[in-house]
């Protein structure tokens, strides 16, 4: 399975979990708890990613950083799905920015 297939399959599974019984899966339980619970998980995973990166900078295990980024991506995808968006929407935005100077892109937002 290639990377885009993984994102597509995960997006499909996240959509299937909407409205499912909260005790049927972790994702269904997050959806049931609502946006604040999802945002809390994204925040927790962001912090864990930062901590893992700091550890790597001091000789720590790079695998731990990859693990934490995967958790962050996953929970961010749950957030996107909760808001009726997907990884594809983010990829389209990244494609739009491709070839645009970061400084120019930032200036266009201000």
PDB file of C-alpha atoms in Angstrom:
ATOM      1  CA  UNK A   1       0.000   0.000   0.000  1.00  0.00           C
ATOM      2  CA  UNK A   2       1.456   3.388  -0.951  1.00  0.00           C
ATOM      3  CA  UNK A   3       1.294   6.513   1.182  1.00  0.00           C
ATOM      4  CA  UNK A   4      -1.671   8.124  -0.569  1.00  0.00           C
ATOM      5  CA  UNK A   5      -3.600   4.865  -0.227  1.00  0.00           C
ATOM      6  CA  UNK A   6      -2.913   4.879   3.502  1.00  0.00           C
ATOM      7  CA  UNK A   7      -4.322   8.398   3.830  1.00  0.00           C
ATOM      8  CA  UNK A   8      -7.350   7.514   1.707  1.00  0.00           C
ATOM      9  CA  UNK A   9      -8.058   4.346   3.693  1.00  0.00           C
ATOM     10  CA  UNK A  10      -7.646   6.138   7.022  1.00  0.00           C
ATOM     11  CA  UNK A  11      -9.954   8.935   5.824  1.00  0.00           C
ATOM     12  CA  UNK A  12     -12.575   6.341   4.897  1.00  0.00           C
ATOM     13  CA  UNK A  13     -12.301   4.623   8.283  1.00  0.00           C
ATOM     14  CA  UNK A  14     -12.568   7.949  10.134  1.00  0.00           C
ATOM     15  CA  UNK A  15     -15.756   8.742   8.195  1.00  0.00           C
ATOM     16  CA  UNK A  16     -17.191   5.296   8.986  1.00  0.00           C
ATOM     17  CA  UNK A  17     -16.650   5.871  12.706  1.00  0.00           C
ATOM     18  CA  UNK A  18     -18.857   8.998  12.721  1.00  0.00           C
ATOM     19  CA  UNK A  19     -22.102   8.184  14.471  1.00  0.00           C
ATOM     20  CA  UNK A  20     -20.870   4.770  15.590  1.00  0.00           C
ATOM     21  CA  UNK A  21     -21.454   3.668  19.151  1.00  0.00           C
ATOM     22  CA  UNK A  22     -18.825   5.281  21.402  1.00  0.00           C
ATOM     23  CA  UNK A  23     -17.775   1.914  22.807  1.00  0.00           C
ATOM     24  CA  UNK A  24     -17.189   0.479  19.317  1.00  0.00           C
ATOM     25  CA  UNK A  25     -13.841   2.224  18.722  1.00  0.00           C
ATOM     26  CA  UNK A  26     -11.420   4.787  20.050  1.00  0.00           C
ATOM     27  CA  UNK A  27     -12.272   7.204  17.227  1.00  0.00           C
ATOM     28  CA  UNK A  28     -16.023   6.825  17.787  1.00  0.00           C
ATOM     29  CA  UNK A  29     -15.453   7.625  21.462  1.00  0.00           C
ATOM     30  CA  UNK A  30     -13.523  10.779  20.521  1.00  0.00           C
ATOM     31  CA  UNK A  31     -16.289  11.912  18.168  1.00  0.00           C
ATOM     32  CA  UNK A  32     -18.834  11.250  20.909  1.00  0.00           C
ATOM     33  CA  UNK A  33     -16.889  13.369  23.414  1.00  0.00           C
ATOM     34  CA  UNK A  34     -16.896  16.277  20.965  1.00  0.00           C
ATOM     35  CA  UNK A  35     -14.570  18.888  19.594  1.00  0.00           C
ATOM     36  CA  UNK A  36     -12.976  19.871  22.901  1.00  0.00           C
ATOM     37  CA  UNK A  37     -11.842  16.281  23.544  1.00  0.00           C
ATOM     38  CA  UNK A  38     -10.420  16.029  20.034  1.00  0.00           C
ATOM     39  CA  UNK A  39      -8.608  19.354  20.425  1.00  0.00           C
ATOM     40  CA  UNK A  40      -7.214  18.217  23.771  1.00  0.00           C
ATOM     41  CA  UNK A  41      -5.755  15.108  22.102  1.00  0.00           C
ATOM     42  CA  UNK A  42      -4.232  17.203  19.295  1.00  0.00           C
ATOM     43  CA  UNK A  43      -2.658  19.452  21.937  1.00  0.00           C
ATOM     44  CA  UNK A  44      -1.318  16.497  23.922  1.00  0.00           C
ATOM     45  CA  UNK A  45       0.149  14.895  20.821  1.00  0.00           C
ATOM     46  CA  UNK A  46       1.699  18.215  19.769  1.00  0.00           C
ATOM     47  CA  UNK A  47       3.426  18.499  23.128  1.00  0.00           C
ATOM     48  CA  UNK A  48       4.638  14.896  22.976  1.00  0.00           C
ATOM     49  CA  UNK A  49       6.003  15.541  19.480  1.00  0.00           C
ATOM     50  CA  UNK A  50       7.903  18.607  20.686  1.00  0.00           C
ATOM     51  CA  UNK A  51       9.351  16.643  23.611  1.00  0.00           C
ATOM     52  CA  UNK A  52      10.399  13.762  21.349  1.00  0.00           C
ATOM     53  CA  UNK A  53      12.092  16.207  18.963  1.00  0.00           C
ATOM     54  CA  UNK A  54      14.011  17.750  21.842  1.00  0.00           C
ATOM     55  CA  UNK A  55      15.107  14.252  22.902  1.00  0.00           C
ATOM     56  CA  UNK A  56      16.316  13.481  19.364  1.00  0.00           C
ATOM     57  CA  UNK A  57      18.291  16.732  19.371  1.00  0.00           C
ATOM     58  CA  UNK A  58      20.134  15.343  22.402  1.00  0.00           C
ATOM     59  CA  UNK A  59      20.792  11.905  20.926  1.00  0.00           C
ATOM     60  CA  UNK A  60      17.434  10.300  21.627  1.00  0.00           C
ATOM     61  CA  UNK A  61      15.605   7.700  19.576  1.00  0.00           C
ATOM     62  CA  UNK A  62      14.398   9.044  16.219  1.00  0.00           C
ATOM     63  CA  UNK A  63      11.834   6.257  16.136  1.00  0.00           C
ATOM     64  CA  UNK A  64      10.089   7.862  19.119  1.00  0.00           C
ATOM     65  CA  UNK A  65       9.771  11.107  17.167  1.00  0.00           C
ATOM     66  CA  UNK A  66       8.287   9.281  14.190  1.00  0.00           C
ATOM     67  CA  UNK A  67       5.859   7.513  16.542  1.00  0.00           C
ATOM     68  CA  UNK A  68       4.742  10.800  18.097  1.00  0.00           C
ATOM     69  CA  UNK A  69       4.360  12.527  14.729  1.00  0.00           C
ATOM     70  CA  UNK A  70       2.213   9.604  13.579  1.00  0.00           C
ATOM     71  CA  UNK A  71       0.003  10.111  16.658  1.00  0.00           C
ATOM     72  CA  UNK A  72      -0.185  13.833  15.922  1.00  0.00           C
ATOM     73  CA  UNK A  73      -1.090  13.266  12.267  1.00  0.00           C
ATOM     74  CA  UNK A  74      -3.709  10.703  13.256  1.00  0.00           C
ATOM     75  CA  UNK A  75      -5.408  12.957  15.781  1.00  0.00           C
ATOM     76  CA  UNK A  76      -5.211  15.894  13.376  1.00  0.00           C
ATOM     77  CA  UNK A  77      -6.962  13.729  10.791  1.00  0.00           C
ATOM     78  CA  UNK A  78      -9.665  12.951  13.371  1.00  0.00           C
ATOM     79  CA  UNK A  79     -10.046  16.711  13.875  1.00  0.00           C
ATOM     80  CA  UNK A  80     -10.293  17.295  10.129  1.00  0.00           C
ATOM     81  CA  UNK A  81     -12.896  14.545   9.747  1.00  0.00           C
ATOM     82  CA  UNK A  82     -14.877  15.956  12.652  1.00  0.00           C
ATOM     83  CA  UNK A  83     -14.972  19.257  10.764  1.00  0.00           C
ATOM     84  CA  UNK A  84     -15.936  17.520   7.486  1.00  0.00           C
ATOM     85  CA  UNK A  85     -12.482  17.990   5.990  1.00  0.00           C
ATOM     86  CA  UNK A  86      -9.767  15.492   5.087  1.00  0.00           C
ATOM     87  CA  UNK A  87      -6.060  15.065   4.496  1.00  0.00           C
ATOM     88  CA  UNK A  88      -6.837  15.684   0.831  1.00  0.00           C
ATOM     89  CA  UNK A  89      -7.917  19.228   1.705  1.00  0.00           C
ATOM     90  CA  UNK A  90      -4.564  19.794   3.415  1.00  0.00           C
ATOM     91  CA  UNK A  91      -2.675  18.263   0.481  1.00  0.00           C
ATOM     92  CA  UNK A  92      -4.507  20.602  -1.911  1.00  0.00           C
ATOM     93  CA  UNK A  93      -3.470  23.571   0.233  1.00  0.00           C
ATOM     94  CA  UNK A  94       0.135  22.373   0.259  1.00  0.00           C
ATOM     95  CA  UNK A  95       0.003  21.945  -3.528  1.00  0.00           C
ATOM     96  CA  UNK A  96      -1.332  25.501  -3.857  1.00  0.00           C
ATOM     97  CA  UNK A  97       1.650  26.750  -1.868  1.00  0.00           C
ATOM     98  CA  UNK A  98       4.188  24.714  -3.824  1.00  0.00           C
ATOM     99  CA  UNK A  99       6.613  27.011  -5.614  1.00  0.00           C
ATOM    100  CA  UNK A 100       5.485  30.032  -3.586  1.00  0.00           C
ATOM    101  CA  UNK A 101       8.039  31.647  -1.335  1.00  0.00           C
ATOM    102  CA  UNK A 102       7.217  31.110   2.328  1.00  0.00           C
ATOM    103  CA  UNK A 103       7.780  34.811   2.884  1.00  0.00           C
ATOM    104  CA  UNK A 104       5.371  35.708   0.060  1.00  0.00           C
ATOM    105  CA  UNK A 105       2.758  33.232   1.304  1.00  0.00           C
ATOM    106  CA  UNK A 106       2.940  34.624   4.827  1.00  0.00           C
ATOM    107  CA  UNK A 107       2.732  38.231   3.566  1.00  0.00           C
ATOM    108  CA  UNK A 108      -0.398  37.350   1.564  1.00  0.00           C
ATOM    109  CA  UNK A 109      -2.106  36.227   4.794  1.00  0.00           C
ATOM    110  CA  UNK A 110      -1.398  39.473   6.645  1.00  0.00           C
TER     111      UNK A 110
END
